[in-house]
XYZ file of C-alpha atoms in Angstrom:
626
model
C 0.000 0.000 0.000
C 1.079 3.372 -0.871
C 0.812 5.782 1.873
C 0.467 9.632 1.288
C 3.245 11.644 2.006
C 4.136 15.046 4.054
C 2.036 16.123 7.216
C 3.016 15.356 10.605
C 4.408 12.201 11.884
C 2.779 10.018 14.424
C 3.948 10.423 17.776
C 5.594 13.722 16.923
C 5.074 17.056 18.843
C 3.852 20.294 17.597
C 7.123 21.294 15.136
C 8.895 17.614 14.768
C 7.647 16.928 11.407
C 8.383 14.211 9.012
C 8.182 12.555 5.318
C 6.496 10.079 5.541
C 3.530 8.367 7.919
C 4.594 4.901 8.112
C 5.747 3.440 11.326
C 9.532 3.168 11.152
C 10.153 0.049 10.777
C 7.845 0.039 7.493
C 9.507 3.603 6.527
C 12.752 1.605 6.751
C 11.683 -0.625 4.700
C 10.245 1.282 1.692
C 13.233 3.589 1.782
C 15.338 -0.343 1.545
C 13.614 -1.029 -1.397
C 14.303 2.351 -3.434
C 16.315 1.743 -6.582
C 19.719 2.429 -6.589
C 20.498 5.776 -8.510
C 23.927 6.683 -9.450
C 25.122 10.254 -8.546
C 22.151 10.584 -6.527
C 23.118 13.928 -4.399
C 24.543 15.303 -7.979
C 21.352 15.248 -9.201
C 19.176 16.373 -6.425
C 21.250 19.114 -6.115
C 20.911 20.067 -10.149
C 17.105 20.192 -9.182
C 17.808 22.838 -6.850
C 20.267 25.071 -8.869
C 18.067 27.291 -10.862
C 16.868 28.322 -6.968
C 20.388 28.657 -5.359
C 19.862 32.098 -4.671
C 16.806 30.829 -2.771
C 18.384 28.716 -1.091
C 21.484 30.560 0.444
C 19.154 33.242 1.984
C 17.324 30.566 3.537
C 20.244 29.359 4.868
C 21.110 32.983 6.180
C 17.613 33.545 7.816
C 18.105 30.121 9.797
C 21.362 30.946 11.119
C 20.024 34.521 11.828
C 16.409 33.378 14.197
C 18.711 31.215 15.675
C 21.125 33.737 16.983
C 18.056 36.180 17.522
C 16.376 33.350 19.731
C 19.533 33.151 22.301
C 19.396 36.915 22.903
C 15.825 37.059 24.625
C 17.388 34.995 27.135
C 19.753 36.415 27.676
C 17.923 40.467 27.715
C 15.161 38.724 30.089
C 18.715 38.360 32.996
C 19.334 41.272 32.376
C 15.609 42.942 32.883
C 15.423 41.490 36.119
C 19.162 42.360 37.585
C 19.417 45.653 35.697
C 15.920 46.542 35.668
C 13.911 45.255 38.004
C 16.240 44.187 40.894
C 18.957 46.158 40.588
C 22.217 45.099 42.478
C 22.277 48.700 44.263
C 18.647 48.447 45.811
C 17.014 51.588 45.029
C 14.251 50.153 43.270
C 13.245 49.104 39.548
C 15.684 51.185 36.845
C 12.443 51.806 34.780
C 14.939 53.671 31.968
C 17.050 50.473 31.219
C 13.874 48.622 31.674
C 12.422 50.119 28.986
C 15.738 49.830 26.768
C 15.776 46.133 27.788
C 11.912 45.661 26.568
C 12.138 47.573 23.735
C 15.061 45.607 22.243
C 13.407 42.169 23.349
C 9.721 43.405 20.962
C 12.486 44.612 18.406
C 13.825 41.318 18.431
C 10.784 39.385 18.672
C 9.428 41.481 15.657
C 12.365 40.873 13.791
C 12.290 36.876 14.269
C 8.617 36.797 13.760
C 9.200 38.517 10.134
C 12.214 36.418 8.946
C 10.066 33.305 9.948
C 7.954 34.524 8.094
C 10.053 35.231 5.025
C 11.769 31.632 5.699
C 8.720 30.284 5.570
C 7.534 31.713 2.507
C 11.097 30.828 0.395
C 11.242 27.152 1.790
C 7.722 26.973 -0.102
C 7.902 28.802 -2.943
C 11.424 27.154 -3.628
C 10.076 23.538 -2.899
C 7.026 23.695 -4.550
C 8.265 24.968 -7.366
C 11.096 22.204 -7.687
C 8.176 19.885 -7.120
C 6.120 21.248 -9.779
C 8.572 21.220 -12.319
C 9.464 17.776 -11.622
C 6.079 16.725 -11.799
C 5.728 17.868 -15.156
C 8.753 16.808 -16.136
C 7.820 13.349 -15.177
C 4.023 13.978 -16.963
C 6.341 14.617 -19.985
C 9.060 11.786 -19.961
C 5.733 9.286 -19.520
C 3.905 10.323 -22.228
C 7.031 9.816 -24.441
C 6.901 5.890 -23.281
C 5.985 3.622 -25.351
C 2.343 1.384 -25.046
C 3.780 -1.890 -23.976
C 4.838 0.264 -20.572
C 1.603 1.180 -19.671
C 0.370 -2.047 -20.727
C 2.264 -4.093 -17.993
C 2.462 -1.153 -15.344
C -0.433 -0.219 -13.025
C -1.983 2.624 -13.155
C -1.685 3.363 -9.408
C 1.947 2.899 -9.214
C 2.548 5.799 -12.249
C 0.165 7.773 -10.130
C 1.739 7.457 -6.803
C 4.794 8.576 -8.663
C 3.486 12.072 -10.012
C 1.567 12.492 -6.955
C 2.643 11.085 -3.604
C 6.618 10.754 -4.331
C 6.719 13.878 -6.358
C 4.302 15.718 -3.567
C 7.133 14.422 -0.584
C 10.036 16.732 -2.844
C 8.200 20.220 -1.519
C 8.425 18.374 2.112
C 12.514 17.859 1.788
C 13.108 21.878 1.661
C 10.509 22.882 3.642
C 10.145 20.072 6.487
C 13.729 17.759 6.323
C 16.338 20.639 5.474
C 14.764 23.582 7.456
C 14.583 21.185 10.294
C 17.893 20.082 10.028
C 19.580 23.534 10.077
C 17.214 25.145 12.143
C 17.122 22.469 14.723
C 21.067 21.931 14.794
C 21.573 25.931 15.490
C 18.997 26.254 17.889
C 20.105 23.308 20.481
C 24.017 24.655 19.780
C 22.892 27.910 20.222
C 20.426 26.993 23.249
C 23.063 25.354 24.890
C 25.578 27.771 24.637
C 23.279 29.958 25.846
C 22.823 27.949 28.864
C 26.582 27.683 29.845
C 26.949 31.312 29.418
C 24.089 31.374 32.108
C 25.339 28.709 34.531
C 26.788 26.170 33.895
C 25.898 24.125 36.432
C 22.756 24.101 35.954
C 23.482 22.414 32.298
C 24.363 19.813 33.766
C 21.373 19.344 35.622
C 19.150 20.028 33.305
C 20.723 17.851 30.351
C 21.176 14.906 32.642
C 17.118 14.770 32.760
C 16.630 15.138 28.764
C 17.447 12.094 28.076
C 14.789 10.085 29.997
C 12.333 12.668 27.935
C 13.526 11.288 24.498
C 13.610 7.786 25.077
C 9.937 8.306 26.739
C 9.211 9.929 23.336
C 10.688 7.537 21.237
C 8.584 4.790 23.183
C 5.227 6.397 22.488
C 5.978 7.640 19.472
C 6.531 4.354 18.104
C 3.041 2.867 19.519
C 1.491 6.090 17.776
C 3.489 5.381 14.191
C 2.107 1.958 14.585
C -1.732 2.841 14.882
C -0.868 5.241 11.983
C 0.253 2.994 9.684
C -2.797 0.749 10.755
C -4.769 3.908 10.309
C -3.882 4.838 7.251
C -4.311 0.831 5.706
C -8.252 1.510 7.003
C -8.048 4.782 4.999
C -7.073 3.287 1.894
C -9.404 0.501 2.148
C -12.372 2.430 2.688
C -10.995 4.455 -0.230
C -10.914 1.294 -2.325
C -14.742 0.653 -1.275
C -15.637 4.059 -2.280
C -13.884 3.646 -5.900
C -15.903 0.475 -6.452
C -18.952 1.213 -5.138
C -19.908 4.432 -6.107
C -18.630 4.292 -9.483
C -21.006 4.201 -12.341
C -19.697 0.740 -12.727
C -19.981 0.096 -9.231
C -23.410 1.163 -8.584
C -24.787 -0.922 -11.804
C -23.239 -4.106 -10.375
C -24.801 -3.703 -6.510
C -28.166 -2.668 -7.658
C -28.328 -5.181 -10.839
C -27.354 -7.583 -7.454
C -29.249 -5.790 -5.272
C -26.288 -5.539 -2.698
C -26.526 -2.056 -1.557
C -27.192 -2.933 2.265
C -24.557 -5.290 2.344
C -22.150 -2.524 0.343
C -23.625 0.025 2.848
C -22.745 -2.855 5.868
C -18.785 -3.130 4.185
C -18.800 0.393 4.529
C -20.007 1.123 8.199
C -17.873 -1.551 9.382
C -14.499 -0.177 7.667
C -15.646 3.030 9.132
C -15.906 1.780 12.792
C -12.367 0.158 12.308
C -11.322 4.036 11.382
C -12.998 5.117 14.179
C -11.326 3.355 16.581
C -8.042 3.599 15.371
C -8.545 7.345 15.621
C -9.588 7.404 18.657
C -6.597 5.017 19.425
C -4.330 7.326 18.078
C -5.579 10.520 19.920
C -5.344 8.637 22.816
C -2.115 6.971 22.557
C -0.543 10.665 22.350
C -2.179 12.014 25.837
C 0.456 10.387 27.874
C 3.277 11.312 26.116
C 2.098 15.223 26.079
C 1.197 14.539 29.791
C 4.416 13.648 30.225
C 6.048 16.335 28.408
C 4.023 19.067 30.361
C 5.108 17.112 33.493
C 9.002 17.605 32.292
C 8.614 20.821 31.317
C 7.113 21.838 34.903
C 9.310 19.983 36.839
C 12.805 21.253 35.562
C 12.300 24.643 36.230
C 11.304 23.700 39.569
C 14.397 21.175 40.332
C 16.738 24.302 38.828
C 15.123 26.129 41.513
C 16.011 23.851 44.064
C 19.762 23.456 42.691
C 19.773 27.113 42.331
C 19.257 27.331 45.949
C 21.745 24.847 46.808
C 24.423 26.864 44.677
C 23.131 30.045 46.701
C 23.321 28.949 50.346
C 26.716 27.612 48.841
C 28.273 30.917 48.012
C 27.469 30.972 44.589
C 27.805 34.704 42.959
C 27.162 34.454 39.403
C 23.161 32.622 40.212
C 20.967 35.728 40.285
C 17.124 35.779 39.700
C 17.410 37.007 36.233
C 19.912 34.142 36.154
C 17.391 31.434 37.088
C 14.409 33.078 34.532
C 16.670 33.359 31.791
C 18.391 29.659 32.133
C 14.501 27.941 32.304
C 13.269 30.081 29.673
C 15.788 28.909 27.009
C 16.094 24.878 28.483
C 12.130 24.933 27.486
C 13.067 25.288 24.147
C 15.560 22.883 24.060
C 13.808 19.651 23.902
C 11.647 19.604 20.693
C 14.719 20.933 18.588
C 16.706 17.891 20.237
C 13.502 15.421 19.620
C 13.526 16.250 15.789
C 17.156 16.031 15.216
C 16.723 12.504 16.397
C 14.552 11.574 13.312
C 16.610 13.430 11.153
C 18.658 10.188 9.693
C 15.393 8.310 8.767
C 13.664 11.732 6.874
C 16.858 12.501 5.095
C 16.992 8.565 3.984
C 13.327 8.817 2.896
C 14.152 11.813 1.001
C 16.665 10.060 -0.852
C 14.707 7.376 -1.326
C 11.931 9.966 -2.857
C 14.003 11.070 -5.463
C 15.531 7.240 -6.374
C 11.952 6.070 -7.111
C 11.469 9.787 -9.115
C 14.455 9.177 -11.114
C 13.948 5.236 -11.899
C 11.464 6.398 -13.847
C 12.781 9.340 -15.367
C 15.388 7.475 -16.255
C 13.515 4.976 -18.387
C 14.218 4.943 -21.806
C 11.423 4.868 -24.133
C 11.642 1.926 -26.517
C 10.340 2.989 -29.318
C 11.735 6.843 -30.018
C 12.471 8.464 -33.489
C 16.073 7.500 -34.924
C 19.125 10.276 -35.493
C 18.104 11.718 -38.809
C 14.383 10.453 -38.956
C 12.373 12.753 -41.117
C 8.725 13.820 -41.505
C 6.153 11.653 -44.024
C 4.795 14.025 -46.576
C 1.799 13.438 -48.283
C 0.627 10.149 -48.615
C -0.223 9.409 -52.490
C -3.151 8.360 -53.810
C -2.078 5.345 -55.941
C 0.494 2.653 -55.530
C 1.036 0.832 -52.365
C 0.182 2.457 -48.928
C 1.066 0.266 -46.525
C 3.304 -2.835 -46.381
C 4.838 -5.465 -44.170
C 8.068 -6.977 -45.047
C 9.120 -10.112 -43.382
C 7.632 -8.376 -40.057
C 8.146 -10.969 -37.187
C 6.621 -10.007 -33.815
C 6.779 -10.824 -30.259
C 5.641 -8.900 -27.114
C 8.087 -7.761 -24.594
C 6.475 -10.000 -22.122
C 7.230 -13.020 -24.217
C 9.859 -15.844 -23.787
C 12.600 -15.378 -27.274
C 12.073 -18.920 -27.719
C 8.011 -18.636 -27.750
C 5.959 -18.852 -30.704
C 6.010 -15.331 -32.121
C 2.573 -12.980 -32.419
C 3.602 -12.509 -35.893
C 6.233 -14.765 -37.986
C 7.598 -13.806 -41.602
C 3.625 -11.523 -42.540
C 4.284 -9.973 -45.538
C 1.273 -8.137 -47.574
C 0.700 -5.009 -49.115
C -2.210 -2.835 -48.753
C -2.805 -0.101 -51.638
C -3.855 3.414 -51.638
C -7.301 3.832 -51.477
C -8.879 0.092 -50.442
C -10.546 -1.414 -48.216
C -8.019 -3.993 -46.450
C -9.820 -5.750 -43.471
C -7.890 -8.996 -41.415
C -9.308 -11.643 -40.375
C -8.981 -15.047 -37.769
C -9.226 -16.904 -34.906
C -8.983 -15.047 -31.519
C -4.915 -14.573 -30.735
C -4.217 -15.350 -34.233
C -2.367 -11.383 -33.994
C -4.802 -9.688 -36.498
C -5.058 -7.140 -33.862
C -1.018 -6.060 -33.156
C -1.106 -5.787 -37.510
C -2.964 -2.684 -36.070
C 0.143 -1.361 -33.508
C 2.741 -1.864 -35.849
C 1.255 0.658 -38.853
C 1.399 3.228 -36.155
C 4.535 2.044 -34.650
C 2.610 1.663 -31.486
C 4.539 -1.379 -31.050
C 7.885 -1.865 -32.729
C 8.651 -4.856 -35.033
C 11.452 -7.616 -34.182
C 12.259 -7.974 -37.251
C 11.275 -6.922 -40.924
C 9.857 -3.757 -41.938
C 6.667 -1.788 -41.405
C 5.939 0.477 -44.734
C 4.045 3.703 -44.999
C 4.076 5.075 -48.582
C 7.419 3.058 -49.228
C 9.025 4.309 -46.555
C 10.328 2.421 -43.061
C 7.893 3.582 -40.215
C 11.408 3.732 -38.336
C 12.961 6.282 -40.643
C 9.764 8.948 -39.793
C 8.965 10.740 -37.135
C 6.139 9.353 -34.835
C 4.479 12.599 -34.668
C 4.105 12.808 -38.486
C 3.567 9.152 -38.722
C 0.726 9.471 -36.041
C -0.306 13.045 -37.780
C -2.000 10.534 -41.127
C -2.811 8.036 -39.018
C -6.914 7.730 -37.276
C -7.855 4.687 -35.089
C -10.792 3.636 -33.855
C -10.797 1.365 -31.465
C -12.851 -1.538 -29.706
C -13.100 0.486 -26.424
C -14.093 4.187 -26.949
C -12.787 6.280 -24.714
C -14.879 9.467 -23.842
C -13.162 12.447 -21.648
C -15.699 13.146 -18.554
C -16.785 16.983 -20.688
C -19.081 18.040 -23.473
C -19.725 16.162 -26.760
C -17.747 19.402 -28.423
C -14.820 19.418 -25.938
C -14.646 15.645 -26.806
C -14.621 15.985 -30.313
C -12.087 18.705 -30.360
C -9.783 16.747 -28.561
C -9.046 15.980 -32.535
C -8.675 19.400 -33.534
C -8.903 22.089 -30.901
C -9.174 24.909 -33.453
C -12.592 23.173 -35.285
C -15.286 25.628 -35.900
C -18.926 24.618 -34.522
C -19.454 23.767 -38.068
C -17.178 21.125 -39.114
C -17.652 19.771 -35.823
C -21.570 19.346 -36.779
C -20.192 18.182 -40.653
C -18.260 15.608 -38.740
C -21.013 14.580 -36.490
C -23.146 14.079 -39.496
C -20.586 11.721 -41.559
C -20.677 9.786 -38.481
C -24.268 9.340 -38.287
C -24.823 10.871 -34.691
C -26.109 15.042 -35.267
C -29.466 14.120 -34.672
C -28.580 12.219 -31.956
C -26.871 15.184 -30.588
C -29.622 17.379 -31.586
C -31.819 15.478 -29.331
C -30.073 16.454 -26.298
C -31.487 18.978 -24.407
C -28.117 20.735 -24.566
C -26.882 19.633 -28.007
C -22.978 19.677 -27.852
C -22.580 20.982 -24.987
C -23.915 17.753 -23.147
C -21.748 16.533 -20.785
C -21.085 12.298 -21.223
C -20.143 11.756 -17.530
C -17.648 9.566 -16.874
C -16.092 7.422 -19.576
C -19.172 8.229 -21.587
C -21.761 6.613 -19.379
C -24.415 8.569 -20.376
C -24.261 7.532 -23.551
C -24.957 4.425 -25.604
C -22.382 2.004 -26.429
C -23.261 2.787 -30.454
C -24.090 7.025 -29.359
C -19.937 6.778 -27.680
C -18.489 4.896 -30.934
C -19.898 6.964 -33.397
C -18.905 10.469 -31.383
C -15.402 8.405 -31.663
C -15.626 8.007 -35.181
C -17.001 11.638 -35.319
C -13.287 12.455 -33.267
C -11.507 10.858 -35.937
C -13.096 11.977 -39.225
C -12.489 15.550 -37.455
C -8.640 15.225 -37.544
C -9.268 13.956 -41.428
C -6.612 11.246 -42.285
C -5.737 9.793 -44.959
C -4.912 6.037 -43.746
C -7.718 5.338 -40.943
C -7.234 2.061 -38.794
C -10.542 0.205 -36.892
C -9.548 -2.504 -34.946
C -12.924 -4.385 -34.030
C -15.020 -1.228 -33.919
C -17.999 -3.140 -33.746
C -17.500 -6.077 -32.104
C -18.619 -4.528 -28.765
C -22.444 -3.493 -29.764
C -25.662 -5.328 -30.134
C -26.899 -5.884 -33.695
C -28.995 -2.595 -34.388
C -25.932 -0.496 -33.125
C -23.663 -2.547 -35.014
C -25.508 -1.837 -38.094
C -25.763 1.913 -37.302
C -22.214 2.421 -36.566
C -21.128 0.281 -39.811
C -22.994 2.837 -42.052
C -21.075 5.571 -39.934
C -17.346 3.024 -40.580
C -18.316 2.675 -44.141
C -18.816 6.235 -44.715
C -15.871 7.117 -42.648
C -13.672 4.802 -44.723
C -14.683 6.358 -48.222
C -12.053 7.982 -50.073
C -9.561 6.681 -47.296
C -7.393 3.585 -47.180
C -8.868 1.606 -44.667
C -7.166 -1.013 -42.474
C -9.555 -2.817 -40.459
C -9.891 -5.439 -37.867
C -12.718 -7.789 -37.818
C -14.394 -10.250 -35.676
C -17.632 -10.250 -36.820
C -16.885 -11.096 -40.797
C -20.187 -9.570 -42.333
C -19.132 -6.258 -41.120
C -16.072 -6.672 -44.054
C -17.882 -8.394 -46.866
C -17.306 -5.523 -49.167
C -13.649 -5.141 -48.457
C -11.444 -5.046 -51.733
C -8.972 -7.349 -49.909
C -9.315 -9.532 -47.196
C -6.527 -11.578 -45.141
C -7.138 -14.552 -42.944
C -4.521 -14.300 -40.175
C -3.973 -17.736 -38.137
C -1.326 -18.498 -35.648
C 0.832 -15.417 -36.110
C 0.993 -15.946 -40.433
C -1.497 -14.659 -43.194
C -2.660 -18.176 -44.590
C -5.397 -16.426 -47.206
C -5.779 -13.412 -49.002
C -8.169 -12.087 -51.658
C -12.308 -10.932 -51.884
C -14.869 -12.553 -49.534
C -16.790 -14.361 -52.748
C -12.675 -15.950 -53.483
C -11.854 -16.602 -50.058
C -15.324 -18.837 -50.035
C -14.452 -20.400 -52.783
C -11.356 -21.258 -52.005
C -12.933 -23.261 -49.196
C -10.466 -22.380 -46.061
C -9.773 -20.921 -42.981
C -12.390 -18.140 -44.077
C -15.314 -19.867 -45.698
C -14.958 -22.559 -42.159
C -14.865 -18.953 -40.056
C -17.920 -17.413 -42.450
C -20.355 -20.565 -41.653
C -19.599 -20.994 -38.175
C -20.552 -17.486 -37.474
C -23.837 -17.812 -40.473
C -24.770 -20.649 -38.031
C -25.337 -18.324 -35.098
């Protein structure tokens, strides 16, 4: 389970803040199981360059509160045996009082506004490196190649643009801040505190350390019922994706399992509950505690003080006793946070290693050193042609049977070509190789006579329209749908394209025409009103070479035959590559090749293939017998 990064740690005080949420033994673990990264720091750091300026004044303004916090201290001695208590006895010196004051509010101004500013670079400065790396990312992933996405989930690309991205803003602002500011202010707090007295140091650091291993104990209870916590989270999260999609929602009430959805649900939600209530709980102690050790310091430096007094000691004064409490109370959290500061800085590092795995991927299939653009495609001659293409997936074993072995054909400008077979027979990666979706082990793929390799893939893609078996609509309006084709398309060639597709009137229907919004995935449309706004899409961008793998194959007859006149209208005037399951949807095609166990085995018209008595005519009466 991926757990959401940034926030405040369990079992962490007010200030002590952290990546990640995990207990530490499971934060240990994740950070384990980052990928190694060469030059690592280098390249961190080159993230942080363009901001150095940033960075270096941020650096300043720590070092600069942390001086300013050791003076108050050291002001508030000297208000109370220069101002108020005077050594001579004649009373309060109200003048150097007010001097005294004055320079503590200066000073407390002064901190308050550079926190302030600190506050405000450490964001801008991570969130900005975090920004640009997420887009950077965005970028580098849409460059990858299908077979990628194919065989990675979703949620594990997602988790790296959002939750390991998100945790780079929280290495500025939460893990270096912390360790700077945290590392000056217990130096400076304890020289501070020897200036003071420095016996009373001693006293007071030989308690601290029963504090931190009291707060390491209940901190790691608390990180425990997090991580517990957040498992509950995420599983009620799950329940909520599948229940309450539109998918969801059809499948409990076609089932009628609402209640016992509803039941799921409510018990998840007691679990969370509980461990919420846990978790506040488990964290009253420890603050119990804390107040306790904060209260009862001050009062044994009282007593020691008065030992040191009756003993002759000179340099313990009132203003002594104030000032030395006042700046050990601000010693513990700073010392608490430094303790985490190996695990945040190793889950930092660990951040970036899982950001740059996957920036570091190299596409597979990428346009080679001198490719150039197609031009037109012609109108006569051969269009498309495979020479010798064999084909495997990246998935498969180099001694399997390949997808495609030895398929040569040619297609020309201007037919019909449809492809036929069995299911797995690899009629359907013919379709990924024209658009050098997928790249061919061996053999060439031919567009106009030239080697899909040796053009670029945006031209390539730029003559290129598919329609596929599962339409995919954007959650907008039928226009903002179709222009994902052509932004720039006027109202009317969107309505000329809806037409040629056979859905206007359908549109027209609506109550708000094209600007009806399809919901999600196109739910509120028909599986026939989705493919034909599809086709609509691509008859909008206009190519020349158009490519329907099983456009049909999805829909019930009347929708079938609807969206076939749209397909057969679409395909006019257009060399048409299409794969078919259903073989009266290709009848008509000028060419047709049966594709069986990775090799083309027929090829010609549907009235030869028949004749011919094969693979096709067997195919042809098994589905006539349906």
């Amino acid at each position: 389970m991926t757990r959401p990064r940034g926030g405040t740690g369990a079992g962490h005080p007010p200030g002590v803040r952290r990546i990640g949420s995990a207990d530490e033994g499971t934060q240990r673990a994740q950070n384990a199981d980052a990928p190694y990264i060469p030059h690592l720091l280098r390249r961190i750091g080159a993230l942080f360059a363009p901001h150095r300026a940033a960075l270096i004044v941020t650096v300043i303004l720590v070092f600069i509160g942390a001086a300013l916090a050791v003076i108050p201290p050291l002001l508030t001695q000297r208000a109370f045996d220069d101002g108020l208590f005077p050594v001579d006895g004649g009373g309060p010196n109200l003048s150097a009082l007010a001097v005294i004051v004055g320079i503590m509010v200066a000073i407390f101004l002064a901190s308050a506004a550079l926190g302030v500013w600190q506050t405000w670079l450490t964001a801008r400065t991570g969130n900005r490196v975090m920004g640009a790396l997420r887009v950077r990312l965005f970028s580098h992933l849409q460059s990858m190649e299908l077979s990628f996405f194919t065989r990675t989930k979703t949620g594990v690309i997602q988790s790296r643009l959002q939750n390991d991205v998100g945790g780079v803003a929280g290495v500025l602002t939460n893990t270096v801040s912390s360790v700077l500011g945290n590392t000056v202010t217990v130096i400076a707090a304890f020289v501070a505190m020897v200036l003071l007295n420095w016996q009373l140091t001693i006293v007071a650091l030989v308690l601290m350390p029963f504090m931190v291993i009291a707060q390491r104990r209940v901190g790691q209870v608390r990180a425990r019922i997090a991580a517990k916590t957040q498992e509950s989270l995420s599983e009620m999260t799950a329940i909520t994706q599948e229940t309450l999609s539109v998918s969801g929602i059809l499948l409990s009430k076609s089932f009628t399992r609402q209640q016992s959805e509803i039941a799921r649900y409510a018990d998840e939600n007691r679990t969370q509950i509980d461990l919420q209530v846990r978790q506040q709980m488990s964290g009253q102690w420890f603050f119990a505690m804390v107040q306790i050790f904060l209260s009862s310091i001050p009062a044994i430096v009282y007593l020691v003080a008065g030992w040191l007094i009756v003993g002759g000691a000179t340099d313990v004064t009132a203003g002594t006793i104030v000032a030395f409490t006042t700046v050990q109370a601000r010693l513990l959290f700073p010392l608490l946070g430094l303790m985490r500061v190996a695990l945040d800085l190793q889950t930092s590092t660990a951040l970036f290693a899982r950001i740059f795995e996957y920036l570091d991927l190299k596409p597979a299939i990428t346009d080679r050193p001198g490719a150039t653009p197609l031009a037109e495609l012609p109108s006569t001659g051969p269009l498309v042609a495979f020479d010798g293409v064999t084909f495997r997936y990246p998935d498969q074993a180099d001694d399997s049977r390949p997808t495609l072995d030895s398929v040569s054909f040619e297609i020309e400008a201007g037919q019909f070509a449809a492809f036929v077979g069995p299911s797995g027979a690899g009629k359907t990666t013919v379709s990924y190789l024209v658009p050098r979706l997928y790249e061919a082990s061996d053999g060439r793929v031919l567009v106009a006579g030239r080697d899909v390799r040796d053009v670029t893939q945006e031209s390539l893609m730029a003559h290129i329209g598919i329609v596929s078996q599962e339409t995919y609509l954007f959650h907008a309006t039928i226009a903002e749908n179709l222009r994902y084709a052509r932004p720039e398309a006027t109202d009317a060639e969107l309505e000329t394209a809806a037409r040629q597709a056979n859905i206007h009137d359908t549109i027209a229907s609506f109550p708000d025409g094209y600007a009806t919004v399809v919901g999600e995935r196109g739910y509120r449309l028909s599986g026939g009103e989705k493919q034909r706004i599809a086709i609509a899409r691509v008859l909008l961008k206009d190519p020349p070479l158009l490519v329907l793998d099983e456009a049909t194959s999805a829909l019930d007859t009347i929708s079938e035959r609807i969206v076939q006149e749209a397909l057969d209208d679409a395909a006019r005037g257009r060399t048409t590559i299409a794969i078919a399951h259903r073989l009266s949807t290709v009848v008509d095609a000028d060419v047709i090749f049966v594709v069986d166990h990775g090799q083309i085995v027929e090829r010609g018209t549907h009235a030869s293939l028949l004749e011919a008595d094969g693979v096709y005519a067997s195919l042809f009466r098994q589905q006539s017998e349906r």
